mmCIF file of C-alpha atoms and ligand atoms in Angstrom:
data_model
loop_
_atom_site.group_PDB
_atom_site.id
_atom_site.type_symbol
_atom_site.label_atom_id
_atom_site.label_comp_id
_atom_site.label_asym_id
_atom_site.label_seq_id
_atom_site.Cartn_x
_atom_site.Cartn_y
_atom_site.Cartn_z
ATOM 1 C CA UNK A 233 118.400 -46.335 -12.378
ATOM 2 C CA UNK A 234 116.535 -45.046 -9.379
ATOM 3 C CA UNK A 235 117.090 -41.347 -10.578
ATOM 4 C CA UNK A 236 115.634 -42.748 -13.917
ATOM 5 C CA UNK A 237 112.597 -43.541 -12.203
ATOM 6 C CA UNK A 238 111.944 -40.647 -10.594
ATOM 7 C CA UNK A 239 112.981 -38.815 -13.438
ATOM 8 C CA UNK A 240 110.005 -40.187 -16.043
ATOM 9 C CA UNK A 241 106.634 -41.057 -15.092
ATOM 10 C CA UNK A 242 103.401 -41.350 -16.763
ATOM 11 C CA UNK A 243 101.044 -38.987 -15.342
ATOM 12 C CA UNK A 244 96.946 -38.951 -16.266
ATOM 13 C CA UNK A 245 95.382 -35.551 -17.486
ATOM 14 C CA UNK A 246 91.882 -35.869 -16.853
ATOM 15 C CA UNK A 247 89.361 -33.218 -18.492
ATOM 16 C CA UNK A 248 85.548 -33.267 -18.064
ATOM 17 C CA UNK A 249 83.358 -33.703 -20.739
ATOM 18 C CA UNK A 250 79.861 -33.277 -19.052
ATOM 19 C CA UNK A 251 78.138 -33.839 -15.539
ATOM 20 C CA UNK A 252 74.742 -34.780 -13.913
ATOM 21 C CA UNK A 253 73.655 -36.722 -11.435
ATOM 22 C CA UNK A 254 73.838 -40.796 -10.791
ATOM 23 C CA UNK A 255 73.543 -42.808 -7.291
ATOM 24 C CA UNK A 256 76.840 -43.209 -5.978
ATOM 25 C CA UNK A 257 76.896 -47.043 -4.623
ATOM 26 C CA UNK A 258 80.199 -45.534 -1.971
ATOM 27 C CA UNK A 259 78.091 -42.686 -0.747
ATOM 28 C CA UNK A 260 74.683 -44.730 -0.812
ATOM 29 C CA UNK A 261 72.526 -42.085 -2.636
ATOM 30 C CA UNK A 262 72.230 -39.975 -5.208
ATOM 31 C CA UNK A 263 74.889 -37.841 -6.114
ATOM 32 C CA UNK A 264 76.898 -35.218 -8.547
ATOM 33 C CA UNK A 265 78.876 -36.232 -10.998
ATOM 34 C CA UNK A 266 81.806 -35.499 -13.602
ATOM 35 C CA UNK A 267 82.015 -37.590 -16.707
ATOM 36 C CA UNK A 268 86.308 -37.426 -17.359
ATOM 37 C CA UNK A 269 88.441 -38.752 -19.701
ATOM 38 C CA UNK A 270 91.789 -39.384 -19.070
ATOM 39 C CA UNK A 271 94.749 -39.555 -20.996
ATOM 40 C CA UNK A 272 98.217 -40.586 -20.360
ATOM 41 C CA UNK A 273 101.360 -38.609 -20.917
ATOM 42 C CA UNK A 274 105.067 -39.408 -20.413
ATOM 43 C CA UNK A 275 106.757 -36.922 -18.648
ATOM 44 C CA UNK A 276 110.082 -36.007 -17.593
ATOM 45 C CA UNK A 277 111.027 -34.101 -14.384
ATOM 46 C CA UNK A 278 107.123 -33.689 -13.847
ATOM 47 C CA UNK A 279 106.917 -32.326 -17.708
ATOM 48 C CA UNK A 280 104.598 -33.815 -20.187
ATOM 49 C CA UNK A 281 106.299 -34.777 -23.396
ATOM 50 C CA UNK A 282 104.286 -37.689 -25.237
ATOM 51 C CA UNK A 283 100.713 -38.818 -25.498
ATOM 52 C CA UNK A 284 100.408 -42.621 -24.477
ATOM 53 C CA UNK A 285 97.312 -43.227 -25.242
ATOM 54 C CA UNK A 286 93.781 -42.765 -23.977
ATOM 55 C CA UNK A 287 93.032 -43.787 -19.933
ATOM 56 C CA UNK A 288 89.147 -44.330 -20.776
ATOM 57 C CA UNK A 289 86.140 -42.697 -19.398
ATOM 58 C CA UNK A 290 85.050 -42.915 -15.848
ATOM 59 C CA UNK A 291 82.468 -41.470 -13.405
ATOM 60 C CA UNK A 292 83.911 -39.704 -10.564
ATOM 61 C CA UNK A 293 81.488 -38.873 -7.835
ATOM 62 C CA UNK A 294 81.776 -35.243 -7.051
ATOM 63 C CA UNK A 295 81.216 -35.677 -3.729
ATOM 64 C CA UNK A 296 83.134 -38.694 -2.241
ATOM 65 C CA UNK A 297 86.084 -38.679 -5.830
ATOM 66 C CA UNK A 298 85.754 -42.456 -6.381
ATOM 67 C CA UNK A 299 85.586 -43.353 -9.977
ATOM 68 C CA UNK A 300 83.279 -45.947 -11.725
ATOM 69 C CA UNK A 301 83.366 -47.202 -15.138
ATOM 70 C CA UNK A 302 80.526 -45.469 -17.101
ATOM 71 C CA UNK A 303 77.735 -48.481 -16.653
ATOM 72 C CA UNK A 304 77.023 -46.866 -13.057
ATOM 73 C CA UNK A 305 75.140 -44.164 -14.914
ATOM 74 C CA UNK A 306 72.274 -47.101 -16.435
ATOM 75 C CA UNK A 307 71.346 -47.460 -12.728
ATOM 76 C CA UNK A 308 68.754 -45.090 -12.120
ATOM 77 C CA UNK A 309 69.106 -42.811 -9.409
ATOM 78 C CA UNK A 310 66.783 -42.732 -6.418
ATOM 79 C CA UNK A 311 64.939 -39.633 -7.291
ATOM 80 C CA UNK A 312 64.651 -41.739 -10.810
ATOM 81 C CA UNK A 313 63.243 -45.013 -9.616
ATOM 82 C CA UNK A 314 60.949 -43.694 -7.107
ATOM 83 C CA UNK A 315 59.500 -41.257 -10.178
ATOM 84 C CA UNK A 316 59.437 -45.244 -12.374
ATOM 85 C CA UNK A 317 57.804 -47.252 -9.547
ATOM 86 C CA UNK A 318 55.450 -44.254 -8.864
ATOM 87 C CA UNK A 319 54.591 -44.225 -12.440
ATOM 88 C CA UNK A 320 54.164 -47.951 -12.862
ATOM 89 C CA UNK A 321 51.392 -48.011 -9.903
ATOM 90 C CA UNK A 322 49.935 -45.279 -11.686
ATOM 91 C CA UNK A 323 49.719 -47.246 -14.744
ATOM 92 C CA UNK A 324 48.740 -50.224 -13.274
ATOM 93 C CA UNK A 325 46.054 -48.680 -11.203
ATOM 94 C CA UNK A 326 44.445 -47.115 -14.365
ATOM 95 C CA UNK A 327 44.886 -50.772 -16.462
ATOM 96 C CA UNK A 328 43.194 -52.368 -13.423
ATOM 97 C CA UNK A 329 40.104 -49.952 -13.321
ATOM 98 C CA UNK A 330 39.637 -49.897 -17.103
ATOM 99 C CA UNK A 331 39.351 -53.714 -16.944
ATOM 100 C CA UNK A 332 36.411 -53.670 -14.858
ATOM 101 C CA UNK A 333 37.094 -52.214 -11.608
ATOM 102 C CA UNK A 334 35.868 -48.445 -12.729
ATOM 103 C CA UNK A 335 32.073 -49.278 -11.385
ATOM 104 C CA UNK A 336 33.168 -50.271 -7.726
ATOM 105 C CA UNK A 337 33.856 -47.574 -5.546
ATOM 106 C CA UNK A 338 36.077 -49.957 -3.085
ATOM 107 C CA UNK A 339 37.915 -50.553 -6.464
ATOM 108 C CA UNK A 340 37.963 -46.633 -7.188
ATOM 109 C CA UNK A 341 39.137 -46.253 -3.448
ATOM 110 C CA UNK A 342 41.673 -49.256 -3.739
ATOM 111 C CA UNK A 343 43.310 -47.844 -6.913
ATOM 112 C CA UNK A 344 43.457 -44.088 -5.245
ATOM 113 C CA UNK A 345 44.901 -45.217 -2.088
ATOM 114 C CA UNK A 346 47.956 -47.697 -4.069
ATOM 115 C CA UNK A 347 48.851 -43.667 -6.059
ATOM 116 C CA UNK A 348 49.486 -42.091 -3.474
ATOM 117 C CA UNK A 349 50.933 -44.376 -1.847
ATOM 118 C CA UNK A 350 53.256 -44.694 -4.402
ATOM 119 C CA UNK A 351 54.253 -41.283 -4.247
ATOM 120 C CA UNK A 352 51.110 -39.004 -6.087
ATOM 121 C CA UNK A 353 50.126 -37.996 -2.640
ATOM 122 C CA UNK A 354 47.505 -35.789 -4.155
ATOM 123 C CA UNK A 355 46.207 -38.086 -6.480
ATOM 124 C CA UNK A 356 42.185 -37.783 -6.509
ATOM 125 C CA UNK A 357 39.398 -40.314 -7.771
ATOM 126 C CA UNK A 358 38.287 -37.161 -10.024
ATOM 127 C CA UNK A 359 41.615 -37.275 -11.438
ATOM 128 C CA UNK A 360 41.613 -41.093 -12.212
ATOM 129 C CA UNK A 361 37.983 -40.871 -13.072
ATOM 130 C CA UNK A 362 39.205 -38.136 -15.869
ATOM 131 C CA UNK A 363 42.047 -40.027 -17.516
ATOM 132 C CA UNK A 364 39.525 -43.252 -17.430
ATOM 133 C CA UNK A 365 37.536 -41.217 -19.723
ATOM 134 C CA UNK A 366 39.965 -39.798 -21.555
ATOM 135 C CA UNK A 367 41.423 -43.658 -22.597
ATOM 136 C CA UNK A 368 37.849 -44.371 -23.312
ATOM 137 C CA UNK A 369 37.238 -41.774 -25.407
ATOM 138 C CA UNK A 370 40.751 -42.329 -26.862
ATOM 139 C CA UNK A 371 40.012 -46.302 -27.341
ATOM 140 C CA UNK A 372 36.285 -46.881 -28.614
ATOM 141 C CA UNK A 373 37.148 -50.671 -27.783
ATOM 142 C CA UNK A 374 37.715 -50.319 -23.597
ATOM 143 C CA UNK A 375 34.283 -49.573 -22.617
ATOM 144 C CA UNK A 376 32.885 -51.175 -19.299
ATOM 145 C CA UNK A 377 33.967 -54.732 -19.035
ATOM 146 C CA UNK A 378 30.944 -56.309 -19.278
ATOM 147 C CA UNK A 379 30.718 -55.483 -22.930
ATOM 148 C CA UNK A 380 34.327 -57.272 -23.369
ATOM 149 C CA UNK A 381 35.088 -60.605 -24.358
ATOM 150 C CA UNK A 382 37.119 -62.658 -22.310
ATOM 151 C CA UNK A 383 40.368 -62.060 -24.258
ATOM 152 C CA UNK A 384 39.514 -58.702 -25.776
ATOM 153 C CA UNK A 385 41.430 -56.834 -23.197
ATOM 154 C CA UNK A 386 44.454 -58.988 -22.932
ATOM 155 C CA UNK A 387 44.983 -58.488 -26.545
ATOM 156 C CA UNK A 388 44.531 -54.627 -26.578
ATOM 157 C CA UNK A 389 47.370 -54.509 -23.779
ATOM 158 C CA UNK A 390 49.503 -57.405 -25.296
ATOM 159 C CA UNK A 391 49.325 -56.771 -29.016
ATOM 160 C CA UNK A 392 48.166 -53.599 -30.711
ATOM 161 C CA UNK A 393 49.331 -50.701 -30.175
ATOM 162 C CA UNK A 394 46.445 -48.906 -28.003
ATOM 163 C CA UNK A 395 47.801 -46.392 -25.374
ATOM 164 C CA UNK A 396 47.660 -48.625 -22.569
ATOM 165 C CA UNK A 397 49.010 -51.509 -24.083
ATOM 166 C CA UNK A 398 52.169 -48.802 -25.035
ATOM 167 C CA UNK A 399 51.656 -47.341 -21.092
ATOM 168 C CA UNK A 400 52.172 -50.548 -19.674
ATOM 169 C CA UNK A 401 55.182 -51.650 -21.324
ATOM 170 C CA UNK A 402 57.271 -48.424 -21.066
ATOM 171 C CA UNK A 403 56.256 -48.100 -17.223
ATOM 172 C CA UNK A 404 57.035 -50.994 -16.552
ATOM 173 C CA UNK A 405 59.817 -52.931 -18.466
ATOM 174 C CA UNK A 406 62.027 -50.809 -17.395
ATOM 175 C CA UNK A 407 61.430 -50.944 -13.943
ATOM 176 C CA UNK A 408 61.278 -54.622 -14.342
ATOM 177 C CA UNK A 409 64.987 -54.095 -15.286
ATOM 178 C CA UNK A 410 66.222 -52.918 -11.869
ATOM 179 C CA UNK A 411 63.432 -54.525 -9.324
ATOM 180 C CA UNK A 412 64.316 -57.989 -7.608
ATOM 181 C CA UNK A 413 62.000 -60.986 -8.537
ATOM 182 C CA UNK A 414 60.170 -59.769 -4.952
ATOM 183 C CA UNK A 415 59.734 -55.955 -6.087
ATOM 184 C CA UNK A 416 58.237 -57.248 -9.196
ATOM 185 C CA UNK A 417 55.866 -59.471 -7.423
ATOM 186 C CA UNK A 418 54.820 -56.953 -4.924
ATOM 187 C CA UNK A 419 53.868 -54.307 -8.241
ATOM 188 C CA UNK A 420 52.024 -56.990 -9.854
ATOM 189 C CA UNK A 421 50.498 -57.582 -6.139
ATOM 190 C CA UNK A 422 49.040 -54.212 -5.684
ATOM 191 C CA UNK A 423 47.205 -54.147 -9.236
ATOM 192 C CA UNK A 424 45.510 -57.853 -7.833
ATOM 193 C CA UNK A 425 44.406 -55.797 -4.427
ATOM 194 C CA UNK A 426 43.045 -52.984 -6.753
ATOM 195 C CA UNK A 427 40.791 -56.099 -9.010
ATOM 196 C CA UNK A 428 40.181 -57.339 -5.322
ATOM 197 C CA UNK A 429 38.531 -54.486 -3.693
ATOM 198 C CA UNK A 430 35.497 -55.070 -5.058
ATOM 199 C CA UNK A 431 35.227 -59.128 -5.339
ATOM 200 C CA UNK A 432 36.558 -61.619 -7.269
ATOM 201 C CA UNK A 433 38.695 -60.729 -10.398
ATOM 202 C CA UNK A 434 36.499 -60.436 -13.572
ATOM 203 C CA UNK A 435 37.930 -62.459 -16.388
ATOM 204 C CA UNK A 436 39.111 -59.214 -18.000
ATOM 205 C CA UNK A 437 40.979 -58.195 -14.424
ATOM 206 C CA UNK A 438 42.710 -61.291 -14.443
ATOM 207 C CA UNK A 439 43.731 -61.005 -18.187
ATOM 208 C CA UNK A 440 45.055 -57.627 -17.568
ATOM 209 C CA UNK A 441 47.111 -58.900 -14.404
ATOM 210 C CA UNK A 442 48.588 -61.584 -16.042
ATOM 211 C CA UNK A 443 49.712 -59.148 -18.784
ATOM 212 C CA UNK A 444 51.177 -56.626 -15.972
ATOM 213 C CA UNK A 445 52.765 -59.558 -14.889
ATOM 214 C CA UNK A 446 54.665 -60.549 -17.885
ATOM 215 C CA UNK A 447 55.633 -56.769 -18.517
ATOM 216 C CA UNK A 448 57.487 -57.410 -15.188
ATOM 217 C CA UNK A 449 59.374 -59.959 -16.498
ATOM 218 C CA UNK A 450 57.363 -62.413 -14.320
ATOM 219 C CA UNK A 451 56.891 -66.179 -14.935
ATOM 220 C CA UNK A 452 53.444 -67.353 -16.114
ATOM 221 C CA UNK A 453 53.250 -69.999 -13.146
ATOM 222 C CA UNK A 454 54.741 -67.584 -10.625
ATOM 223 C CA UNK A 455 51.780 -64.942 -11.872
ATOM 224 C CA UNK A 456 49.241 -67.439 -11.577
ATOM 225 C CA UNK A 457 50.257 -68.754 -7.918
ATOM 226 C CA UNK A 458 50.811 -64.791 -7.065
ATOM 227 C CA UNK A 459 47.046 -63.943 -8.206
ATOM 228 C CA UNK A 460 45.406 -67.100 -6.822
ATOM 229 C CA UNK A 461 46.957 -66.574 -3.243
ATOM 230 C CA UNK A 462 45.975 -62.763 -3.592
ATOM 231 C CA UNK A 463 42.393 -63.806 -4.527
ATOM 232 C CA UNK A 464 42.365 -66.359 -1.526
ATOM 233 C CA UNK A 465 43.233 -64.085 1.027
ATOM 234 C CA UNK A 466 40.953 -61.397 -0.055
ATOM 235 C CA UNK A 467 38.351 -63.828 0.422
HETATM 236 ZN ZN1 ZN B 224 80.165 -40.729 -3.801
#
């Protein structure tokens, strides 16, 4: 019986089907890897003789070998989310001046300084300035927010399909996805500074928040207490 055992065994063949790159929560960062699939033979005296059946599919980081199951890969790796969370401030910053903000310099100033912050450490006013335009030109309906009603702009972004109402969502559902309720909160925080910069929010500033708020997955009440402390200690 014990010669049996040694005798037979079921041994795994892996093979690779493809590779790339994912954040590897054993080495903490991000990290090489090889998609395998495994399958299971019986073998005799170290000799494979019958398929047993398919092992599955896992990750195996190239660099420390630990396998994952294949839903590591829908985390985003940290060159990935920094690019998302960089693009969402962009986003934002560019929602938040086409709402009203576009006339203030502090606003203009506000809005440069949270891009490069986020990571477009060459970001210009000029440049902002230029893709302001552009959306205008794009959208004959965002012109300066004096000539918009107080609902006009939360309806572009919520409902139709204008470019930044599109912008928004894609930048920043996603991210919503893998930000804590206090990542989200501090995103929807620095489009409020941008409104802030240069007084008060205009009604169309506020709309505009409250619908970069709800792209972030963010209660109506907690957006509303999130805004009004903002506002109050701008003030
Ligand atoms: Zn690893």
């Amino acid at each position: 019986m014990k010669l049996g055992l040694c005798i037979w065994g079921v041994r795994t063949a892996w093979r690779t089907e493809d590779d790339g790159e994912f954040y590897c929560s054993d080495c903490g960062g991000d990290r090489a890897y090889h998609r395998r699939t495994g399958t299971r033979r019986l073998t005799v005296l170290n000799v494979p003789l019958l398929t047993r059946g398919p092992a599955g599919t896992v990750i195996e980081c190239t660099a420390c070998h630990r396998q994952f199951g294949a839903e590591v890969l829908l985390r985003p790796t940290t060159t990935r989310f920094s690019a998302m969370l960089r693009d969402a401030v962009h986003t934002i910053a560019l929602a938040v001046l086409t709402a009203g903000g576009a006339t203030g310099r502090a606003a203009r100033e506000a809005a440069v300084g949270a891009v490069r912050s986020a990571g477009f450490s060459d970001c210009t006013e000029d440049q902002l300035l230029g893709l302001l335009a552009a959306i205008v030109a794009d959208e004959g309906r965002f012109r300066r927010s004096e000539e918009l009603g107080p609902d006009s702009f939360a309806e572009a972004v919520d409902g139709c399909g204008s470019w930044l109402s599109i912008e928004l969502h894609e930048a920043l559902e996603p991210l919503a996805d893998h930000l804590l309720t206090q990542g989200r909160e501090r995103v929807l925080l620095q489009g409020a500074h941008i409104a802030l910069a240069d007084g008060p929010y205009l009604p169309a500033e506020r709309e505009v928040l409250e619908a970069i708020g709800r792209c972030l997955s963010l209660h109506t009440d907690e957006i509303d207490r999130l805004l009004t402390a903002a506002a109050a200690t701008a003030s």
